[in-house]
Structure formats: structure tokens, C-alpha cells
Amino acid sequence: KKSDIDNVLDYVNKNYADANAKYAGVAKGKNVFTIHLESFQQFSLDLKVNDQEVTPNLNRIYHSDSTIAFDNFFHQVGQGKTSDAENMLETSIFGLPQGSLFATQGNDQTFQAMPSILKQNGGYSSAVFHGNNASFWNRNNVYKNMGYQYFFDASYYDTSGDKAMGYGLKDKLLFYDSVPYLEKMQQPFYAKYITVTNHFPYSLDDEDKDPNFVTTDTDSDVVNGYFETNHYLDQSIGEFYNYLKKSGLYDNSIIVLYGDHYGISNSENKELASVLGKDPNEWTDYDNAQLQRVPFMINIPGWHGGGINHTYGGEIDVMPTLLHLLGVDSKKYVQLGQDLLSPKRSQVVAFRDKDFVTPEYTYTNHELYDNKTGEVITNPSKEVQDKIDKYKKEVREKLKVSDNLNQKDLLRFYKPKGYQSVDASKYNYANGLA
Ligand code: GP9
Ligand code: MN
């Protein structure tokens, strides 16, 4: 009988997708900024509300020929929400079937995550900038196990008065107040910014509103507020890009931007339908599933081989994609995702609840839909049924491997060739002011 970790390694080796030579290493040695667009969904990109672009800055980055962008990229979070997204993007392993891996197992889980891999492949320093308390989602413990050198949480910023809203320091202040810390970091660095202002219930202080942006007037305050905080988040990205260009960091960095999960819940989607030019009365589970797309884009200033890539994929695929762009071979790491740019990849996107989408089908809420028509396929032909059964098996297997790995903490038993395990005791994030 094979050991658990050997079964995981067999799965990973069987599903490994080689890097695409056209893109391999194009970002080698560059600083990496990862910008976590809280609760930001793909449908807001290129959207106009009252003749105003909701997100002009993100739209410009999205359409730039220096950006590789994806328009069939899905979030795959479970109840861990932001923490599930972080786990997938930095380890290419799913979150748990219930609860948050960070919260329930993060204290002593063995990770082989981006910060430690980039440290050992390019000497990257690493930091997270986030305006909430360090203990939220148990991040202060998890990040040490991931090998993050620094974690500039709320205690590093002035969050007094109206500088914080909801889950922490407002985004424009996070990007502004983080600069003194960022500028002290050894290059090349891997810096993750986790925004919070665009978070349920999407309220914004009057002084933070753009007087020129008039939001929607649907019956849902949540939907109307969503476009205001989208717009605010977009402005904060615009301001950060101005800083990157002025500081010169822009030219030797790549900027990764992604949405972590949906912002508008299915119950509000009927209000959203009219904004998206759809009939609320025709709205189905199929439409809900299509809205689970979130942005994923990699902006590589100075490089002009970008474009919008239509491959179907998700958050689990980010790590191998990014490592290959940075010229790091990902084959020896345990990753359940596949490089989004590799021609050898599967386009079956597995969700935490075992639903899935492919370029042809959407399987959601126990119904199979045809992506060409958006209609339920009531009695699929044998050929279609055989394909669907194959996809269901692929999804079940991928989630089973992930759950087994997490629940038994199997990376304790596997050291990739040449990889140094993380010593969490080396890190202390307290800034002395706490
Ligand atoms: C909390 C912030 C929001 O610090 O990241 O987390 P979420 O509620 O989206 O999981
Ligand atoms: Mn979130």
C-alpha cells in the first residue's frame, strides 16, 4: 500500500503541466507586487454606470499589451473566504471543505509557499501589507509558517478616527502609509497588499466618494454601494501606480492583481441583473455561476507580449503560472493547480462544493448547463454524459487529494529537492509599538 504522501506525489506528477516556452522566465528577477482586490468580481471590469467607467485604472491595466489577463478565471474559495484565496494563490492547495485552514490548522501546518520558494530561488525578501489586525484569520501565525519575512498589519499604520473602515485601514491609506516600509525592503521583493474597503456591506464615508461618479439606483443598497467601493479601490490602485512610476519601482517589477471571491451574493444578483443588461426574471443558477469569475492579471511593464487569455482556470492555478513567469521550475513542488499558460492544462475548474465549469459546460446546483445557450441539458447524450462523468471524477479526485494533504498535514513528509524547510521561529512581526 502506498503512503499518503506518495499518492499525492503520484497525482501531482501525473497532472504537472510544463511551462509555456513563450512566457517562461519573462519576469525573472523582477520585484513582485501581488494586489488582492477584496471581493472584486470580473463583471465590474469594463462596466459603465451612468456613462462612467467603474474602474478606469483597472480597465487600462487589463487591456494593456503589457498585461496577461484572463476572462474565464474563477474564485474557488470555501468558507475561508480571503484566507482560502491566500492559501490557493501561495500554495496551490485548496482550503478546507468547511471552515478556514488558516484559522483551524495554520499554527503548525507545513506550507511550501511562495515567500519561501522565491527566497530560495532568487533571494526574494517578502512582506504582506494589510490594514487589519495581524490575528485576523490567524495570519500572524500562518505567515511565519509560510516564511514571510515581514507582516505590516494595522499596528504599523495610523488607523485612528476615520482612517479605518470595516475591516481596517482604508485602501488609499494602506498604499500611501506602506511606502516607508516598502522602500526599506531588499530587492527583489515579493510584496502582497490585501485591500479591505471594497468589502460587504460596501459603505463609504462621504469624504471618500468621488463626486463625479454617480452609482446605480437599484433597490439594493449593497449593489449600489458595491460600485462606489469598486471605484474607490480602483482609484487607490491608480494612486499606487503613480507612486510606482515616480519611484522607478515600476520598471523592475511585475504587478499581479486578482479578485479573491464574489462580492455580491446570489440573493442580490437579481438587483444586479438589470445593471448587467439582463432580465431579472430570466436569471438562473447558470447566471449566478457565471458571475463567480474574478479578475486575474499579470502586468509586466516594459514587456509587450500580453493579451486576454480565454483559458478556463482558477485561483488554484496561480502559483505554477507565476513561478514559470519568474523562471522558477515548479515541478518539484506539490501543487494541485496547473500553469494557465501551458497548452497541456485541463480546463476543468473545480469548485469547493464539487461544482465545476469547463469551456463547454457549467455544472452547478446539481444541474448541467450548456455554456452556448445557458440552458439546462435535461437528457444528455451518452457522449456528453461520459464527458461529464469524467469531469466529475477529475474534480472529486483533485479535492480529495487536497483534503487528504491538508487534514493529515502531509507536506511534513516531503521535502522538494534542494528546498529548505521554513523555521517559523525566525520571524517576529511585532513592530515594538504594539
Ligand atoms: C479581513 C479581510 C476580509 O482581514 O481580509 O476577509 P474576508 O471577510 O473577505 O475573508
Ligand atoms: Mn475577501
mmCIF file of N, CA and C in Angstrom, residues 118-178:
data_model
loop_
_atom_site.group_PDB
_atom_site.id
_atom_site.type_symbol
_atom_site.label_atom_id
_atom_site.label_comp_id
_atom_site.label_asym_id
_atom_site.label_seq_id
_atom_site.Cartn_x
_atom_site.Cartn_y
_atom_site.Cartn_z
ATOM 1 N N LEU A 118 10.431 31.731 -3.322
ATOM 2 C CA LEU A 118 11.105 32.848 -4.004
ATOM 3 C C LEU A 118 12.365 33.282 -3.250
ATOM 4 N N LYS A 119 12.336 33.075 -1.931
ATOM 5 C CA LYS A 119 13.541 33.368 -1.138
ATOM 6 C C LYS A 119 14.675 32.467 -1.617
ATOM 7 N N GLN A 120 14.343 31.230 -1.853
ATOM 8 C CA GLN A 120 15.358 30.218 -2.205
ATOM 9 C C GLN A 120 15.635 30.154 -3.706
ATOM 10 N N ASN A 121 14.798 30.844 -4.482
ATOM 11 C CA ASN A 121 15.025 30.896 -5.942
ATOM 12 C C ASN A 121 15.049 32.350 -6.388
ATOM 13 N N GLY A 122 16.127 33.045 -6.013
ATOM 14 C CA GLY A 122 16.208 34.460 -6.422
ATOM 15 C C GLY A 122 16.446 35.406 -5.266
ATOM 16 N N GLY A 123 16.496 34.859 -4.037
ATOM 17 C CA GLY A 123 16.830 35.698 -2.867
ATOM 18 C C GLY A 123 15.803 36.760 -2.556
ATOM 19 N N TYR A 124 14.535 36.473 -2.842
ATOM 20 C CA TYR A 124 13.475 37.466 -2.600
ATOM 21 C C TYR A 124 13.223 37.698 -1.111
ATOM 22 N N SER A 125 13.117 38.981 -0.744
ATOM 23 C CA SER A 125 12.577 39.298 0.585
ATOM 24 C C SER A 125 11.055 39.309 0.420
ATOM 25 N N SER A 126 10.319 39.332 1.541
ATOM 26 C CA SER A 126 8.857 39.213 1.389
ATOM 27 C C SER A 126 8.130 39.953 2.505
ATOM 28 N N ALA A 127 6.950 40.458 2.150
ATOM 29 C CA ALA A 127 6.131 41.197 3.124
ATOM 30 C C ALA A 127 4.673 41.167 2.714
ATOM 31 N N VAL A 128 3.819 41.260 3.749
ATOM 32 C CA VAL A 128 2.391 41.464 3.499
ATOM 33 C C VAL A 128 2.022 42.813 4.111
ATOM 34 N N PHE A 129 1.253 43.582 3.376
ATOM 35 C CA PHE A 129 0.721 44.863 3.875
ATOM 36 C C PHE A 129 -0.795 44.721 3.951
ATOM 37 N N HIS A 130 -1.333 44.901 5.158
ATOM 38 C CA HIS A 130 -2.775 44.708 5.340
ATOM 39 C C HIS A 130 -3.234 45.553 6.512
ATOM 40 N N GLY A 131 -4.330 46.294 6.350
ATOM 41 C CA GLY A 131 -4.747 47.262 7.368
ATOM 42 C C GLY A 131 -5.587 46.697 8.495
ATOM 43 N N ASN A 132 -5.683 45.397 8.605
ATOM 44 C CA ASN A 132 -6.447 44.771 9.695
ATOM 45 C C ASN A 132 -5.466 44.230 10.731
ATOM 46 N N ASN A 133 -6.013 43.800 11.886
ATOM 47 C CA ASN A 133 -5.148 43.245 12.937
ATOM 48 C C ASN A 133 -4.492 41.953 12.456
ATOM 49 N N ALA A 134 -3.284 41.742 12.938
ATOM 50 C CA ALA A 134 -2.476 40.603 12.479
ATOM 51 C C ALA A 134 -3.131 39.260 12.777
ATOM 52 N N SER A 135 -4.003 39.231 13.805
ATOM 53 C CA SER A 135 -4.545 37.937 14.223
ATOM 54 C C SER A 135 -5.763 37.504 13.394
ATOM 55 N N PHE A 136 -6.299 38.447 12.598
ATOM 56 C CA PHE A 136 -7.477 38.081 11.808
ATOM 57 C C PHE A 136 -7.124 36.944 10.850
ATOM 58 N N TRP A 137 -7.953 35.922 10.795
ATOM 59 C CA TRP A 137 -7.646 34.704 10.002
ATOM 60 C C TRP A 137 -6.340 34.060 10.454
ATOM 61 N N ASN A 138 -5.893 34.378 11.682
ATOM 62 C CA ASN A 138 -4.695 33.737 12.241
ATOM 63 C C ASN A 138 -3.459 33.975 11.366
ATOM 64 N N ARG A 139 -3.476 35.097 10.619
ATOM 65 C CA ARG A 139 -2.417 35.372 9.641
ATOM 66 C C ARG A 139 -1.038 35.446 10.296
ATOM 67 N N ASN A 140 -0.961 36.051 11.495
ATOM 68 C CA ASN A 140 0.367 36.239 12.097
ATOM 69 C C ASN A 140 1.070 34.908 12.294
ATOM 70 N N ASN A 141 0.315 33.845 12.583
ATOM 71 C CA ASN A 141 0.953 32.529 12.714
ATOM 72 C C ASN A 141 1.191 31.871 11.357
ATOM 73 N N VAL A 142 0.182 31.974 10.486
ATOM 74 C CA VAL A 142 0.299 31.314 9.176
ATOM 75 C C VAL A 142 1.471 31.884 8.386
ATOM 76 N N TYR A 143 1.601 33.234 8.389
ATOM 77 C CA TYR A 143 2.643 33.844 7.564
ATOM 78 C C TYR A 143 4.046 33.416 7.997
ATOM 79 N N LYS A 144 4.205 33.153 9.300
ATOM 80 C CA LYS A 144 5.532 32.683 9.758
ATOM 81 C C LYS A 144 5.789 31.289 9.194
ATOM 82 N N ASN A 145 4.740 30.477 9.146
ATOM 83 C CA ASN A 145 4.912 29.128 8.595
ATOM 84 C C ASN A 145 5.076 29.150 7.069
ATOM 85 N N MET A 146 4.658 30.262 6.457
ATOM 86 C CA MET A 146 4.844 30.396 5.009
ATOM 87 C C MET A 146 6.219 30.987 4.692
ATOM 88 N N GLY A 147 6.873 31.546 5.742
ATOM 89 C CA GLY A 147 8.189 32.139 5.531
ATOM 90 C C GLY A 147 8.165 33.595 5.135
ATOM 91 N N TYR A 148 7.048 34.282 5.423
ATOM 92 C CA TYR A 148 7.024 35.735 5.180
ATOM 93 C C TYR A 148 7.967 36.417 6.162
ATOM 94 N N GLN A 149 8.825 37.281 5.644
ATOM 95 C CA GLN A 149 9.790 37.989 6.477
ATOM 96 C C GLN A 149 9.105 39.058 7.324
ATOM 97 N N TYR A 150 8.187 39.814 6.680
ATOM 98 C CA TYR A 150 7.507 40.919 7.373
ATOM 99 C C TYR A 150 5.997 40.822 7.191
ATOM 100 N N PHE A 151 5.284 41.318 8.186
ATOM 101 C CA PHE A 151 3.826 41.429 8.075
ATOM 102 C C PHE A 151 3.446 42.793 8.663
ATOM 103 N N PHE A 152 3.257 43.777 7.784
ATOM 104 C CA PHE A 152 2.925 45.136 8.226
ATOM 105 C C PHE A 152 1.410 45.234 8.373
ATOM 106 N N ASP A 153 0.946 44.866 9.542
ATOM 107 C CA ASP A 153 -0.501 44.848 9.826
ATOM 108 C C ASP A 153 -0.906 46.205 10.395
ATOM 109 N N ALA A 154 -2.150 46.292 10.896
ATOM 110 C CA ALA A 154 -2.723 47.576 11.346
ATOM 111 C C ALA A 154 -1.813 48.319 12.329
ATOM 112 N N SER A 155 -1.062 47.559 13.131
ATOM 113 C CA SER A 155 -0.245 48.223 14.180
ATOM 114 C C SER A 155 0.865 49.082 13.579
ATOM 115 N N TYR A 156 1.123 48.966 12.295
ATOM 116 C CA TYR A 156 2.179 49.769 11.663
ATOM 117 C C TYR A 156 1.646 51.066 11.072
ATOM 118 N N TYR A 157 0.314 51.256 11.142
ATOM 119 C CA TYR A 157 -0.264 52.451 10.495
ATOM 120 C C TYR A 157 -1.108 53.221 11.514
ATOM 121 N N ASP A 158 -1.415 54.457 11.176
ATOM 122 C CA ASP A 158 -2.330 55.252 11.999
ATOM 123 C C ASP A 158 -3.752 54.959 11.513
ATOM 124 N N THR A 159 -4.486 54.189 12.322
ATOM 125 C CA THR A 159 -5.857 53.814 11.922
ATOM 126 C C THR A 159 -6.887 54.596 12.747
ATOM 127 N N SER A 160 -6.441 55.679 13.369
ATOM 128 C CA SER A 160 -7.352 56.431 14.265
ATOM 129 C C SER A 160 -8.427 57.157 13.449
ATOM 130 N N GLY A 161 -9.490 57.524 14.164
ATOM 131 C CA GLY A 161 -10.559 58.341 13.570
ATOM 132 C C GLY A 161 -11.165 57.670 12.352
ATOM 133 N N ASP A 162 -11.263 58.461 11.260
ATOM 134 C CA ASP A 162 -11.972 57.919 10.081
ATOM 135 C C ASP A 162 -10.982 57.320 9.073
ATOM 136 N N LYS A 163 -9.771 56.959 9.574
ATOM 137 C CA LYS A 163 -8.786 56.388 8.632
ATOM 138 C C LYS A 163 -9.074 54.913 8.360
ATOM 139 N N ALA A 164 -9.857 54.294 9.256
ATOM 140 C CA ALA A 164 -10.185 52.877 9.060
ATOM 141 C C ALA A 164 -11.689 52.738 8.831
ATOM 142 N N MET A 165 -12.063 51.684 8.103
ATOM 143 C CA MET A 165 -13.499 51.461 7.820
ATOM 144 C C MET A 165 -13.672 49.949 7.731
ATOM 145 N N GLY A 166 -14.659 49.381 8.393
ATOM 146 C CA GLY A 166 -14.929 47.946 8.255
ATOM 147 C C GLY A 166 -13.766 47.095 8.736
ATOM 148 N N TYR A 167 -13.063 46.469 7.803
ATOM 149 C CA TYR A 167 -12.000 45.519 8.172
ATOM 150 C C TYR A 167 -10.631 46.148 8.276
ATOM 151 N N GLY A 168 -10.562 47.493 8.309
ATOM 152 C CA GLY A 168 -9.240 48.054 8.548
ATOM 153 C C GLY A 168 -8.958 49.346 7.812
ATOM 154 N N LEU A 169 -7.689 49.704 7.816
ATOM 155 C CA LEU A 169 -7.232 50.954 7.214
ATOM 156 C C LEU A 169 -7.750 51.062 5.773
ATOM 157 N N LYS A 170 -8.243 52.233 5.419
ATOM 158 C CA LYS A 170 -8.802 52.408 4.067
ATOM 159 C C LYS A 170 -7.701 52.201 3.017
ATOM 160 N N ASP A 171 -8.093 51.695 1.858
ATOM 161 C CA ASP A 171 -7.118 51.253 0.856
ATOM 162 C C ASP A 171 -6.143 52.354 0.427
ATOM 163 N N LYS A 172 -6.662 53.565 0.192
ATOM 164 C CA LYS A 172 -5.752 54.621 -0.285
ATOM 165 C C LYS A 172 -4.661 54.878 0.756
ATOM 166 N N LEU A 173 -5.028 54.762 2.039
ATOM 167 C CA LEU A 173 -4.052 54.988 3.115
ATOM 168 C C LEU A 173 -3.090 53.809 3.212
ATOM 169 N N LEU A 174 -3.592 52.604 2.983
ATOM 170 C CA LEU A 174 -2.710 51.424 3.029
ATOM 171 C C LEU A 174 -1.586 51.588 2.003
ATOM 172 N N PHE A 175 -1.948 51.956 0.777
ATOM 173 C CA PHE A 175 -0.913 52.104 -0.258
ATOM 174 C C PHE A 175 0.020 53.266 0.056
ATOM 175 N N TYR A 176 -0.515 54.325 0.674
ATOM 176 C CA TYR A 176 0.303 55.501 0.967
ATOM 177 C C TYR A 176 1.209 55.279 2.185
ATOM 178 N N ASP A 177 0.609 54.754 3.258
ATOM 179 C CA ASP A 177 1.365 54.619 4.520
ATOM 180 C C ASP A 177 2.371 53.463 4.482
ATOM 181 N N SER A 178 2.223 52.572 3.512
ATOM 182 C CA SER A 178 3.130 51.404 3.453
ATOM 183 C C SER A 178 4.469 51.775 2.811
#
